[in-house]
C-alpha cells in the first residue's frame, strides 16, 4: 500500500471537507440536499460548541477521503460509544483498503477513549457493505427504528416547551 | 398539571440517574445488562471528556424521570442534531404528559443550539409509541440499519490500525 496517513481534521480542512461532502452527495444523487457552507462546517466541527469530529485520510500527501464521527452513549454501560456518521473515499482510491484503514483508525480512537461500542448505519439494500461489516464482527441493531423530527414539526414541538 | 420542572443534571444527580437506569432496566427485563456504576455515570456525563448530557424531571420537587441525550451530526446540513438516547418516567407518573414535556424541552434545546433535527429510536414492535411519535410529525428512517461493533471484535479491529 502507498503511504497512507489518517489525522484529525482542523479548521483549515473545512474547504476540503465541504468538497468531499459535495462529491459524496453527487455520488448518492443527493447534491440538492447539501445545504452546508464552509462556515457551517467550521462552526459545527471546529467551533466552540462543536460535538463532532473529522478525519482526513491522505495517500502520498494528497487528501483522498474523510470521515465524520461523534460520541454517542450507552446507558447500560454508562460509557460513550463512537458513531461514524459519514465515510467517503474518492472512487479512484477504492478497493485498496483505504476505507478499512479509516475504520481501524476509528476503532483505535474508540478503544483509547474507553468507548463500549463503535457504530454506524447502512442502507438496508447495500448488501456488499453489510457483508463486509458482518465480516468485521459488527451486529445489526435491526429491531430499532430511528425517528426524526425536523423543520416545522421540530419548531412547533419546541414552541410548546415548559421552562 | 402539578408543578413540573425539567433541568440539566449535574454530578450530584449521578446516584439518582443510576437509580432510574436500574428501574428502566428492570422494566425492560434487562437488569443483568446494566454494568454502569455511579462513578461511570459521573465520568461519562459530567467528566472532562463527557459528550452526553442528562435531564432531571421533577414533579412537586421530587425527581420522577430522566433523559440522556447527546449531539449527533448532519453532514448534508453541516449542523449538529440532538439525539435522545433514553427517556424514563416512573410508572406512577405516566399518562399525565410528563414524557411529552421532556420531549418538548429537548426540542427547545435542539432549536436553541441550532440543530437541524431531533432524533431517537424505537423498537419496531412498539406500536403505541410509534403512533405517538408520528402524531408529533416525526418520520421513520427505516431504510437505515445501525451496525454495532463491541467487545473483542472492536479491540481486534483497533489492534490493526495504522497510525
PDB file of C-alpha atoms in Angstrom:
ATOM      1  CA  UNK A   1       0.000   0.000   0.000  1.00  0.00           C
ATOM      2  CA  UNK A   2       1.203   3.542  -0.792  1.00  0.00           C
ATOM      3  CA  UNK A   3       1.919   5.977   2.025  1.00  0.00           C
ATOM      4  CA  UNK A   4      -1.450   6.264   3.773  1.00  0.00           C
ATOM      5  CA  UNK A   5      -1.948   8.635   6.697  1.00  0.00           C
ATOM      6  CA  UNK A   6      -5.008   9.456   8.761  1.00  0.00           C
ATOM      7  CA  UNK A   7      -5.215  12.506  11.031  1.00  0.00           C
ATOM      8  CA  UNK A   8      -7.753  14.623  12.901  1.00  0.00           C
ATOM      9  CA  UNK A   9      -9.175  17.388  10.716  1.00  0.00           C
ATOM     10  CA  UNK A  10      -8.668  21.047  11.703  1.00  0.00           C
ATOM     11  CA  UNK A  11     -10.457  24.245  10.701  1.00  0.00           C
ATOM     12  CA  UNK A  12      -8.056  24.619   7.768  1.00  0.00           C
ATOM     13  CA  UNK A  13      -9.600  21.452   6.278  1.00  0.00           C
ATOM     14  CA  UNK A  14     -13.141  22.906   6.141  1.00  0.00           C
ATOM     15  CA  UNK A  15     -12.964  23.606   2.398  1.00  0.00           C
ATOM     16  CA  UNK A  16     -11.556  20.131   1.654  1.00  0.00           C
ATOM     17  CA  UNK A  17     -14.301  18.552   3.774  1.00  0.00           C
ATOM     18  CA  UNK A  18     -17.046  20.526   2.013  1.00  0.00           C
ATOM     19  CA  UNK A  19     -15.551  19.419  -1.315  1.00  0.00           C
ATOM     20  CA  UNK A  20     -15.701  15.761  -0.218  1.00  0.00           C
ATOM     21  CA  UNK A  21     -19.253  16.208   1.125  1.00  0.00           C
ATOM     22  CA  UNK A  22     -20.290  17.560  -2.276  1.00  0.00           C
ATOM     23  CA  UNK A  23     -18.567  14.662  -4.121  1.00  0.00           C
ATOM     24  CA  UNK A  24     -20.319  12.198  -1.804  1.00  0.00           C
ATOM     25  CA  UNK A  25     -23.679  13.881  -2.422  1.00  0.00           C
ATOM     26  CA  UNK A  26     -23.187  13.777  -6.193  1.00  0.00           C
ATOM     27  CA  UNK A  27     -22.303  10.068  -5.894  1.00  0.00           C
ATOM     28  CA  UNK A  28     -25.501   9.487  -3.857  1.00  0.00           C
ATOM     29  CA  UNK A  29     -27.545  11.658  -6.255  1.00  0.00           C
ATOM     30  CA  UNK A  30     -28.360  13.940  -3.310  1.00  0.00           C
ATOM     31  CA  UNK A  31     -26.484  17.088  -4.315  1.00  0.00           C
ATOM     32  CA  UNK A  32     -29.632  19.224  -3.811  1.00  0.00           C
ATOM     33  CA  UNK A  33     -29.707  18.134  -0.142  1.00  0.00           C
ATOM     34  CA  UNK A  34     -26.299  19.661   0.649  1.00  0.00           C
ATOM     35  CA  UNK A  35     -27.056  22.958   2.374  1.00  0.00           C
ATOM     36  CA  UNK A  36     -23.784  23.114   4.357  1.00  0.00           C
ATOM     37  CA  UNK A  37     -21.436  26.032   3.692  1.00  0.00           C
ATOM     38  CA  UNK A  38     -17.741  26.218   4.584  1.00  0.00           C
ATOM     39  CA  UNK A  39     -18.744  28.430   7.537  1.00  0.00           C
ATOM     40  CA  UNK A  40     -21.259  25.790   8.739  1.00  0.00           C
ATOM     41  CA  UNK A  41     -18.515  23.144   8.616  1.00  0.00           C
ATOM     42  CA  UNK A  42     -16.139  25.440  10.532  1.00  0.00           C
ATOM     43  CA  UNK A  43     -18.689  26.186  13.252  1.00  0.00           C
ATOM     44  CA  UNK A  44     -20.142  22.700  13.608  1.00  0.00           C
ATOM     45  CA  UNK A  45     -16.874  20.731  13.546  1.00  0.00           C
ATOM     46  CA  UNK A  46     -14.311  23.199  14.903  1.00  0.00           C
ATOM     47  CA  UNK A  47     -16.303  25.879  16.759  1.00  0.00           C
ATOM     48  CA  UNK A  48     -16.652  26.419  20.482  1.00  0.00           C
ATOM     49  CA  UNK A  49     -19.716  24.183  20.843  1.00  0.00           C
ATOM     50  CA  UNK A  50     -18.742  21.553  18.287  1.00  0.00           C
ATOM     51  CA  UNK A  51     -19.575  17.988  19.215  1.00  0.00           C
ATOM     52  CA  UNK A  52     -18.498  16.175  16.042  1.00  0.00           C
ATOM     53  CA  UNK A  53     -15.029  15.440  14.712  1.00  0.00           C
ATOM     54  CA  UNK A  54     -13.439  14.938  11.318  1.00  0.00           C
ATOM     55  CA  UNK A  55     -10.666  12.723   9.991  1.00  0.00           C
ATOM     56  CA  UNK A  56      -8.693  13.396   6.824  1.00  0.00           C
ATOM     57  CA  UNK A  57      -7.157  10.463   5.000  1.00  0.00           C
ATOM     58  CA  UNK A  58      -4.216  11.191   2.691  1.00  0.00           C
ATOM     59  CA  UNK A  59      -2.390   8.994   0.208  1.00  0.00           C
ATOM     60  CA  UNK A  60       1.125  10.092  -0.730  1.00  0.00           C
ATOM     61  CA  UNK A  61       0.317  13.501   0.789  1.00  0.00           C
ATOM     62  CA  UNK A  62      -2.925  14.093  -1.126  1.00  0.00           C
ATOM     63  CA  UNK A  63      -6.289  14.116   0.713  1.00  0.00           C
ATOM     64  CA  UNK A  64      -8.364  11.247  -0.724  1.00  0.00           C
ATOM     65  CA  UNK A  65     -11.103  10.772   1.848  1.00  0.00           C
ATOM     66  CA  UNK A  66     -12.685  11.912   5.072  1.00  0.00           C
ATOM     67  CA  UNK A  67     -14.806  10.698   7.948  1.00  0.00           C
ATOM     68  CA  UNK A  68     -17.116  12.487  10.373  1.00  0.00           C
ATOM     69  CA  UNK A  69     -17.732  10.934  13.791  1.00  0.00           C
ATOM     70  CA  UNK A  70     -19.109  11.849  17.199  1.00  0.00           C
ATOM     71  CA  UNK A  71     -19.527  10.220  20.586  1.00  0.00           C
ATOM     72  CA  UNK A  72     -22.890   8.711  21.460  1.00  0.00           C
ATOM     73  CA  UNK A  73     -23.830   6.999  24.728  1.00  0.00           C
ATOM     74  CA  UNK A  74     -24.646   3.601  26.173  1.00  0.00           C
ATOM     75  CA  UNK A  75     -26.907   3.983  29.192  1.00  0.00           C
ATOM     76  CA  UNK A  76     -26.490   0.349  30.297  1.00  0.00           C
ATOM     77  CA  UNK A  77     -22.679   0.674  30.227  1.00  0.00           C
ATOM     78  CA  UNK A  78     -22.529   4.290  31.471  1.00  0.00           C
ATOM     79  CA  UNK A  79     -19.923   4.815  28.744  1.00  0.00           C
ATOM     80  CA  UNK A  80     -19.611   6.724  25.499  1.00  0.00           C
ATOM     81  CA  UNK A  81     -19.694   4.992  22.143  1.00  0.00           C
ATOM     82  CA  UNK A  82     -18.172   6.147  18.883  1.00  0.00           C
ATOM     83  CA  UNK A  83     -20.559   6.719  15.984  1.00  0.00           C
ATOM     84  CA  UNK A  84     -19.287   7.061  12.420  1.00  0.00           C
ATOM     85  CA  UNK A  85     -21.665   9.433  10.641  1.00  0.00           C
ATOM     86  CA  UNK A  86     -20.016   9.528   7.226  1.00  0.00           C
ATOM     87  CA  UNK A  87     -17.081   7.951   5.453  1.00  0.00           C
ATOM     88  CA  UNK A  88     -16.019   8.847   1.929  1.00  0.00           C
ATOM     89  CA  UNK A  89     -13.071   7.719  -0.163  1.00  0.00           C
ATOM     90  CA  UNK A  90     -12.599   9.039  -3.702  1.00  0.00           C
ATOM     91  CA  UNK A  91     -13.746   6.474  -6.283  1.00  0.00           C
ATOM     92  CA  UNK A  92     -10.266   6.091  -7.792  1.00  0.00           C
ATOM     93  CA  UNK A  93      -8.843   5.139  -4.358  1.00  0.00           C
ATOM     94  CA  UNK A  94     -11.431   2.492  -3.530  1.00  0.00           C
ATOM     95  CA  UNK A  95     -10.770  -1.223  -3.329  1.00  0.00           C
ATOM     96  CA  UNK A  96      -7.280  -0.732  -1.914  1.00  0.00           C
ATOM     97  CA  UNK A  97      -8.245  -0.993   1.741  1.00  0.00           C
ATOM     98  CA  UNK A  98      -8.395   2.749   2.429  1.00  0.00           C
ATOM     99  CA  UNK A  99     -11.913   2.592   3.918  1.00  0.00           C
ATOM    100  CA  UNK A 100     -10.885  -0.347   6.113  1.00  0.00           C
ATOM    101  CA  UNK A 101      -7.882   1.643   7.391  1.00  0.00           C
ATOM    102  CA  UNK A 102     -10.212   4.507   8.360  1.00  0.00           C
ATOM    103  CA  UNK A 103     -12.479   2.039  10.219  1.00  0.00           C
ATOM    104  CA  UNK A 104      -9.437   0.602  12.044  1.00  0.00           C
ATOM    105  CA  UNK A 105      -8.286   4.111  12.963  1.00  0.00           C
ATOM    106  CA  UNK A 106     -11.741   4.926  14.361  1.00  0.00           C
ATOM    107  CA  UNK A 107     -11.817   1.641  16.302  1.00  0.00           C
ATOM    108  CA  UNK A 108      -8.472   2.730  17.809  1.00  0.00           C
ATOM    109  CA  UNK A 109      -9.947   6.096  18.846  1.00  0.00           C
ATOM    110  CA  UNK A 110     -12.970   4.299  20.361  1.00  0.00           C
ATOM    111  CA  UNK A 111     -10.780   1.957  22.429  1.00  0.00           C
ATOM    112  CA  UNK A 112      -8.452   4.801  23.534  1.00  0.00           C
ATOM    113  CA  UNK A 113     -11.438   6.876  24.635  1.00  0.00           C
ATOM    114  CA  UNK A 114     -12.932   3.979  26.652  1.00  0.00           C
ATOM    115  CA  UNK A 115     -15.947   3.542  24.385  1.00  0.00           C
ATOM    116  CA  UNK A 116     -18.092   0.459  24.844  1.00  0.00           C
ATOM    117  CA  UNK A 117     -19.019   0.287  21.170  1.00  0.00           C
ATOM    118  CA  UNK A 118     -18.403   1.565  17.653  1.00  0.00           C
ATOM    119  CA  UNK A 119     -21.448   2.056  15.449  1.00  0.00           C
ATOM    120  CA  UNK A 120     -22.502   3.295  12.017  1.00  0.00           C
ATOM    121  CA  UNK A 121     -25.531   2.951   9.751  1.00  0.00           C
ATOM    122  CA  UNK A 122     -26.006   1.272   6.400  1.00  0.00           C
ATOM    123  CA  UNK A 123     -28.844   1.365   3.872  1.00  0.00           C
ATOM    124  CA  UNK A 124     -30.757  -1.909   4.133  1.00  0.00           C
ATOM    125  CA  UNK A 125     -30.277  -2.733   0.414  1.00  0.00           C
ATOM    126  CA  UNK A 126     -26.487  -2.277   0.470  1.00  0.00           C
ATOM    127  CA  UNK A 127     -25.623  -5.984   0.612  1.00  0.00           C
ATOM    128  CA  UNK A 128     -21.892  -5.753  -0.229  1.00  0.00           C
ATOM    129  CA  UNK A 129     -21.386  -3.250   2.625  1.00  0.00           C
ATOM    130  CA  UNK A 130     -23.486  -5.343   5.027  1.00  0.00           C
ATOM    131  CA  UNK A 131     -21.463  -8.457   4.160  1.00  0.00           C
ATOM    132  CA  UNK A 132     -18.225  -6.551   4.805  1.00  0.00           C
ATOM    133  CA  UNK A 133     -19.438  -5.135   8.145  1.00  0.00           C
ATOM    134  CA  UNK A 134     -20.552  -8.587   9.280  1.00  0.00           C
ATOM    135  CA  UNK A 135     -17.119  -9.968   8.346  1.00  0.00           C
ATOM    136  CA  UNK A 136     -15.653  -7.496  10.881  1.00  0.00           C
ATOM    137  CA  UNK A 137     -17.971  -8.902  13.566  1.00  0.00           C
ATOM    138  CA  UNK A 138     -20.458  -5.992  13.575  1.00  0.00           C
ATOM    139  CA  UNK A 139     -24.038  -6.901  14.517  1.00  0.00           C
ATOM    140  CA  UNK A 140     -27.209  -5.321  13.067  1.00  0.00           C
ATOM    141  CA  UNK A 141     -29.440  -3.480  15.559  1.00  0.00           C
ATOM    142  CA  UNK A 142     -32.332  -4.136  13.209  1.00  0.00           C
ATOM    143  CA  UNK A 143     -35.152  -4.143  15.762  1.00  0.00           C
ATOM    144  CA  UNK A 144     -34.639  -0.381  16.242  1.00  0.00           C
ATOM    145  CA  UNK A 145     -36.067   2.370  14.019  1.00  0.00           C
ATOM    146  CA  UNK A 146     -34.756   5.941  14.218  1.00  0.00           C
ATOM    147  CA  UNK A 147     -37.491   8.585  14.240  1.00  0.00           C
ATOM    148  CA  UNK A 148     -36.564  12.090  13.048  1.00  0.00           C
ATOM    149  CA  UNK A 149     -38.268  15.393  13.769  1.00  0.00           C
ATOM    150  CA  UNK A 150     -37.184  18.318  11.612  1.00  0.00           C
ATOM    151  CA  UNK A 151     -38.348  21.660  10.170  1.00  0.00           C
ATOM    152  CA  UNK A 152     -41.726  22.979  11.311  1.00  0.00           C
ATOM    153  CA  UNK A 153     -42.594  19.835  13.331  1.00  0.00           C
ATOM    154  CA  UNK A 154     -39.446  20.448  15.421  1.00  0.00           C
ATOM    155  CA  UNK A 155     -40.014  24.173  15.988  1.00  0.00           C
ATOM    156  CA  UNK A 156     -43.714  23.516  16.749  1.00  0.00           C
ATOM    157  CA  UNK A 157     -42.814  20.990  19.453  1.00  0.00           C
ATOM    158  CA  UNK A 158     -40.147  23.339  20.867  1.00  0.00           C
ATOM    159  CA  UNK A 159     -42.626  26.224  20.998  1.00  0.00           C
ATOM    160  CA  UNK A 160     -44.778  24.299  23.480  1.00  0.00           C
ATOM    161  CA  UNK A 161     -41.949  23.607  25.929  1.00  0.00           C
ATOM    162  CA  UNK A 162     -42.146  24.356  29.647  1.00  0.00           C
ATOM    163  CA  UNK A 163     -39.146  26.109  31.170  1.00  0.00           C
TER     164      UNK A 163
ATOM    165  CA  UNK B   1     -50.771  19.509  35.847  1.00  0.00           C
ATOM    166  CA  UNK B   2     -48.823  19.559  39.123  1.00  0.00           C
ATOM    167  CA  UNK B   3     -45.632  21.594  39.392  1.00  0.00           C
ATOM    168  CA  UNK B   4     -43.391  20.016  36.757  1.00  0.00           C
ATOM    169  CA  UNK B   5     -39.810  21.171  36.274  1.00  0.00           C
ATOM    170  CA  UNK B   6     -37.064  19.992  33.956  1.00  0.00           C
ATOM    171  CA  UNK B   7     -33.414  20.906  34.425  1.00  0.00           C
ATOM    172  CA  UNK B   8     -29.935  19.864  33.286  1.00  0.00           C
ATOM    173  CA  UNK B   9     -28.490  17.121  35.500  1.00  0.00           C
ATOM    174  CA  UNK B  10     -25.289  17.745  37.471  1.00  0.00           C
ATOM    175  CA  UNK B  11     -22.735  15.388  39.041  1.00  0.00           C
ATOM    176  CA  UNK B  12     -24.825  15.429  42.249  1.00  0.00           C
ATOM    177  CA  UNK B  13     -27.586  13.619  40.312  1.00  0.00           C
ATOM    178  CA  UNK B  14     -25.377  10.624  39.396  1.00  0.00           C
ATOM    179  CA  UNK B  15     -26.908   8.386  42.076  1.00  0.00           C
ATOM    180  CA  UNK B  16     -30.467   9.387  41.110  1.00  0.00           C
ATOM    181  CA  UNK B  17     -29.674   8.714  37.442  1.00  0.00           C
ATOM    182  CA  UNK B  18     -28.196   5.282  38.200  1.00  0.00           C
ATOM    183  CA  UNK B  19     -31.338   4.506  40.233  1.00  0.00           C
ATOM    184  CA  UNK B  20     -33.548   5.444  37.266  1.00  0.00           C
ATOM    185  CA  UNK B  21     -31.337   3.450  34.839  1.00  0.00           C
ATOM    186  CA  UNK B  22     -31.770   0.407  37.084  1.00  0.00           C
ATOM    187  CA  UNK B  23     -35.572   0.916  37.282  1.00  0.00           C
ATOM    188  CA  UNK B  24     -35.694   1.232  33.483  1.00  0.00           C
ATOM    189  CA  UNK B  25     -33.631  -1.946  33.069  1.00  0.00           C
ATOM    190  CA  UNK B  26     -35.902  -3.883  35.448  1.00  0.00           C
ATOM    191  CA  UNK B  27     -38.914  -2.617  33.453  1.00  0.00           C
ATOM    192  CA  UNK B  28     -37.251  -3.803  30.206  1.00  0.00           C
ATOM    193  CA  UNK B  29     -36.185  -7.117  31.846  1.00  0.00           C
ATOM    194  CA  UNK B  30     -32.561  -6.168  31.101  1.00  0.00           C
ATOM    195  CA  UNK B  31     -31.253  -5.635  34.648  1.00  0.00           C
ATOM    196  CA  UNK B  32     -28.321  -8.007  34.009  1.00  0.00           C
ATOM    197  CA  UNK B  33     -27.166  -5.690  31.183  1.00  0.00           C
ATOM    198  CA  UNK B  34     -26.636  -2.698  33.496  1.00  0.00           C
ATOM    199  CA  UNK B  35     -22.901  -2.569  34.116  1.00  0.00           C
ATOM    200  CA  UNK B  36     -22.758   1.192  34.832  1.00  0.00           C
ATOM    201  CA  UNK B  37     -21.596   2.308  38.274  1.00  0.00           C
ATOM    202  CA  UNK B  38     -22.169   5.729  39.868  1.00  0.00           C
ATOM    203  CA  UNK B  39     -18.532   6.530  39.005  1.00  0.00           C
ATOM    204  CA  UNK B  40     -19.122   5.600  35.337  1.00  0.00           C
ATOM    205  CA  UNK B  41     -22.135   7.946  35.242  1.00  0.00           C
ATOM    206  CA  UNK B  42     -20.078  10.734  36.826  1.00  0.00           C
ATOM    207  CA  UNK B  43     -17.217  10.346  34.355  1.00  0.00           C
ATOM    208  CA  UNK B  44     -19.273   9.784  31.227  1.00  0.00           C
ATOM    209  CA  UNK B  45     -21.892  12.515  31.801  1.00  0.00           C
ATOM    210  CA  UNK B  46     -20.076  15.080  33.918  1.00  0.00           C
ATOM    211  CA  UNK B  47     -16.342  14.406  33.435  1.00  0.00           C
ATOM    212  CA  UNK B  48     -13.812  16.393  31.456  1.00  0.00           C
ATOM    213  CA  UNK B  49     -14.366  14.461  28.214  1.00  0.00           C
ATOM    214  CA  UNK B  50     -18.095  13.903  28.580  1.00  0.00           C
ATOM    215  CA  UNK B  51     -20.107  14.181  25.391  1.00  0.00           C
ATOM    216  CA  UNK B  52     -23.587  13.256  26.672  1.00  0.00           C
ATOM    217  CA  UNK B  53     -25.991  15.218  28.848  1.00  0.00           C
ATOM    218  CA  UNK B  54     -28.717  14.398  31.341  1.00  0.00           C
ATOM    219  CA  UNK B  55     -32.047  15.990  32.231  1.00  0.00           C
ATOM    220  CA  UNK B  56     -33.855  15.520  35.530  1.00  0.00           C
ATOM    221  CA  UNK B  57     -37.618  15.885  35.579  1.00  0.00           C
ATOM    222  CA  UNK B  58     -39.242  16.672  38.931  1.00  0.00           C
ATOM    223  CA  UNK B  59     -42.874  16.801  39.981  1.00  0.00           C
ATOM    224  CA  UNK B  60     -43.648  18.856  43.073  1.00  0.00           C
ATOM    225  CA  UNK B  61     -39.916  18.798  43.874  1.00  0.00           C
ATOM    226  CA  UNK B  62     -39.446  15.017  43.604  1.00  0.00           C
ATOM    227  CA  UNK B  63     -37.360  13.526  40.769  1.00  0.00           C
ATOM    228  CA  UNK B  64     -39.700  11.325  38.702  1.00  0.00           C
ATOM    229  CA  UNK B  65     -37.797  10.826  35.472  1.00  0.00           C
ATOM    230  CA  UNK B  66     -34.677  11.460  33.462  1.00  0.00           C
ATOM    231  CA  UNK B  67     -33.387  11.707  29.928  1.00  0.00           C
ATOM    232  CA  UNK B  68     -29.951  11.222  28.384  1.00  0.00           C
ATOM    233  CA  UNK B  69     -29.123  12.999  25.139  1.00  0.00           C
ATOM    234  CA  UNK B  70     -26.140  13.951  23.005  1.00  0.00           C
ATOM    235  CA  UNK B  71     -25.437  15.888  19.834  1.00  0.00           C
ATOM    236  CA  UNK B  72     -25.071  13.953  16.594  1.00  0.00           C
ATOM    237  CA  UNK B  73     -24.347  15.419  13.157  1.00  0.00           C
ATOM    238  CA  UNK B  74     -25.953  16.039   9.793  1.00  0.00           C
ATOM    239  CA  UNK B  75     -23.305  16.105   7.077  1.00  0.00           C
ATOM    240  CA  UNK B  76     -25.685  17.497   4.431  1.00  0.00           C
ATOM    241  CA  UNK B  77     -26.686  20.370   6.714  1.00  0.00           C
ATOM    242  CA  UNK B  78     -23.254  20.902   8.317  1.00  0.00           C
ATOM    243  CA  UNK B  79     -25.142  21.180  11.601  1.00  0.00           C
ATOM    244  CA  UNK B  80     -25.498  19.214  14.820  1.00  0.00           C
ATOM    245  CA  UNK B  81     -28.626  17.259  15.619  1.00  0.00           C
ATOM    246  CA  UNK B  82     -29.972  16.315  19.031  1.00  0.00           C
ATOM    247  CA  UNK B  83     -30.316  12.590  19.764  1.00  0.00           C
ATOM    248  CA  UNK B  84     -32.374  11.345  22.696  1.00  0.00           C
ATOM    249  CA  UNK B  85     -30.720   8.140  23.906  1.00  0.00           C
ATOM    250  CA  UNK B  86     -33.019   7.305  26.821  1.00  0.00           C
ATOM    251  CA  UNK B  87     -36.143   8.675  28.435  1.00  0.00           C
ATOM    252  CA  UNK B  88     -37.680   7.251  31.594  1.00  0.00           C
ATOM    253  CA  UNK B  89     -40.625   8.376  33.674  1.00  0.00           C
ATOM    254  CA  UNK B  90     -41.652   6.425  36.772  1.00  0.00           C
ATOM    255  CA  UNK B  91     -44.686   4.197  36.049  1.00  0.00           C
ATOM    256  CA  UNK B  92     -46.915   6.030  38.561  1.00  0.00           C
ATOM    257  CA  UNK B  93     -46.274   9.355  36.761  1.00  0.00           C
ATOM    258  CA  UNK B  94     -47.051   8.132  33.251  1.00  0.00           C
ATOM    259  CA  UNK B  95     -50.048   9.162  31.195  1.00  0.00           C
ATOM    260  CA  UNK B  96     -50.011  12.706  32.572  1.00  0.00           C
ATOM    261  CA  UNK B  97     -47.939  14.217  29.784  1.00  0.00           C
ATOM    262  CA  UNK B  98     -44.600  14.126  31.633  1.00  0.00           C
ATOM    263  CA  UNK B  99     -42.816  12.330  28.784  1.00  0.00           C
ATOM    264  CA  UNK B 100     -44.225  14.784  26.264  1.00  0.00           C
ATOM    265  CA  UNK B 101     -42.969  17.717  28.355  1.00  0.00           C
ATOM    266  CA  UNK B 102     -39.470  16.189  28.333  1.00  0.00           C
ATOM    267  CA  UNK B 103     -39.655  15.831  24.515  1.00  0.00           C
ATOM    268  CA  UNK B 104     -40.780  19.476  24.224  1.00  0.00           C
ATOM    269  CA  UNK B 105     -37.927  20.579  26.476  1.00  0.00           C
ATOM    270  CA  UNK B 106     -35.423  18.658  24.320  1.00  0.00           C
ATOM    271  CA  UNK B 107     -36.918  20.141  21.128  1.00  0.00           C
ATOM    272  CA  UNK B 108     -36.332  23.568  22.733  1.00  0.00           C
ATOM    273  CA  UNK B 109     -32.675  22.706  23.431  1.00  0.00           C
ATOM    274  CA  UNK B 110     -32.284  21.470  19.824  1.00  0.00           C
ATOM    275  CA  UNK B 111     -33.713  24.706  18.374  1.00  0.00           C
ATOM    276  CA  UNK B 112     -31.647  26.913  20.731  1.00  0.00           C
ATOM    277  CA  UNK B 113     -28.463  25.041  19.780  1.00  0.00           C
ATOM    278  CA  UNK B 114     -29.165  25.434  16.050  1.00  0.00           C
ATOM    279  CA  UNK B 115     -29.754  21.711  15.461  1.00  0.00           C
ATOM    280  CA  UNK B 116     -31.223  20.660  12.139  1.00  0.00           C
ATOM    281  CA  UNK B 117     -33.024  17.682  13.631  1.00  0.00           C
ATOM    282  CA  UNK B 118     -34.129  15.845  16.780  1.00  0.00           C
ATOM    283  CA  UNK B 119     -33.953  12.051  16.700  1.00  0.00           C
ATOM    284  CA  UNK B 120     -34.487   8.996  18.865  1.00  0.00           C
ATOM    285  CA  UNK B 121     -35.015   5.261  18.341  1.00  0.00           C
ATOM    286  CA  UNK B 122     -37.963   2.998  18.991  1.00  0.00           C
ATOM    287  CA  UNK B 123     -38.331  -0.781  18.967  1.00  0.00           C
ATOM    288  CA  UNK B 124     -40.138  -1.774  15.767  1.00  0.00           C
ATOM    289  CA  UNK B 125     -42.923  -3.630  17.665  1.00  0.00           C
ATOM    290  CA  UNK B 126     -43.769  -0.680  19.953  1.00  0.00           C
ATOM    291  CA  UNK B 127     -46.857   0.465  18.031  1.00  0.00           C
ATOM    292  CA  UNK B 128     -48.324   2.843  20.659  1.00  0.00           C
ATOM    293  CA  UNK B 129     -45.004   4.735  20.838  1.00  0.00           C
ATOM    294  CA  UNK B 130     -44.668   4.802  17.029  1.00  0.00           C
ATOM    295  CA  UNK B 131     -48.228   6.165  16.699  1.00  0.00           C
ATOM    296  CA  UNK B 132     -47.426   8.883  19.248  1.00  0.00           C
ATOM    297  CA  UNK B 133     -44.125   9.863  17.547  1.00  0.00           C
ATOM    298  CA  UNK B 134     -45.840  10.052  14.158  1.00  0.00           C
ATOM    299  CA  UNK B 135     -48.530  12.301  15.701  1.00  0.00           C
ATOM    300  CA  UNK B 136     -45.706  14.742  16.555  1.00  0.00           C
ATOM    301  CA  UNK B 137     -44.619  14.750  12.906  1.00  0.00           C
ATOM    302  CA  UNK B 138     -41.545  12.515  13.355  1.00  0.00           C
ATOM    303  CA  UNK B 139     -40.591  10.396  10.318  1.00  0.00           C
ATOM    304  CA  UNK B 140     -39.124   6.865  10.436  1.00  0.00           C
ATOM    305  CA  UNK B 141     -35.641   6.472   8.932  1.00  0.00           C
ATOM    306  CA  UNK B 142     -36.468   2.827   8.350  1.00  0.00           C
ATOM    307  CA  UNK B 143     -34.210   2.205   5.359  1.00  0.00           C
ATOM    308  CA  UNK B 144     -31.189   2.515   7.673  1.00  0.00           C
ATOM    309  CA  UNK B 145     -29.766  -0.260   9.875  1.00  0.00           C
ATOM    310  CA  UNK B 146     -27.303   0.512  12.669  1.00  0.00           C
ATOM    311  CA  UNK B 147     -24.333  -1.872  12.817  1.00  0.00           C
ATOM    312  CA  UNK B 148     -22.549  -2.257  16.152  1.00  0.00           C
ATOM    313  CA  UNK B 149     -19.041  -3.481  16.871  1.00  0.00           C
ATOM    314  CA  UNK B 150     -18.280  -4.267  20.503  1.00  0.00           C
ATOM    315  CA  UNK B 151     -16.056  -6.412  22.752  1.00  0.00           C
ATOM    316  CA  UNK B 152     -13.336  -8.483  21.110  1.00  0.00           C
ATOM    317  CA  UNK B 153     -14.424  -7.586  17.551  1.00  0.00           C
ATOM    318  CA  UNK B 154     -13.839  -3.894  18.420  1.00  0.00           C
ATOM    319  CA  UNK B 155     -10.443  -4.384  20.072  1.00  0.00           C
ATOM    320  CA  UNK B 156      -9.343  -6.725  17.253  1.00  0.00           C
ATOM    321  CA  UNK B 157     -10.154  -4.082  14.620  1.00  0.00           C
ATOM    322  CA  UNK B 158      -8.419  -1.379  16.691  1.00  0.00           C
ATOM    323  CA  UNK B 159      -5.301  -3.541  17.068  1.00  0.00           C
ATOM    324  CA  UNK B 160      -4.783  -3.467  13.303  1.00  0.00           C
ATOM    325  CA  UNK B 161      -4.915   0.311  12.973  1.00  0.00           C
ATOM    326  CA  UNK B 162      -2.283   2.384  11.209  1.00  0.00           C
ATOM    327  CA  UNK B 163      -1.067   5.496  12.999  1.00  0.00           C
TER     328      UNK B 163
END
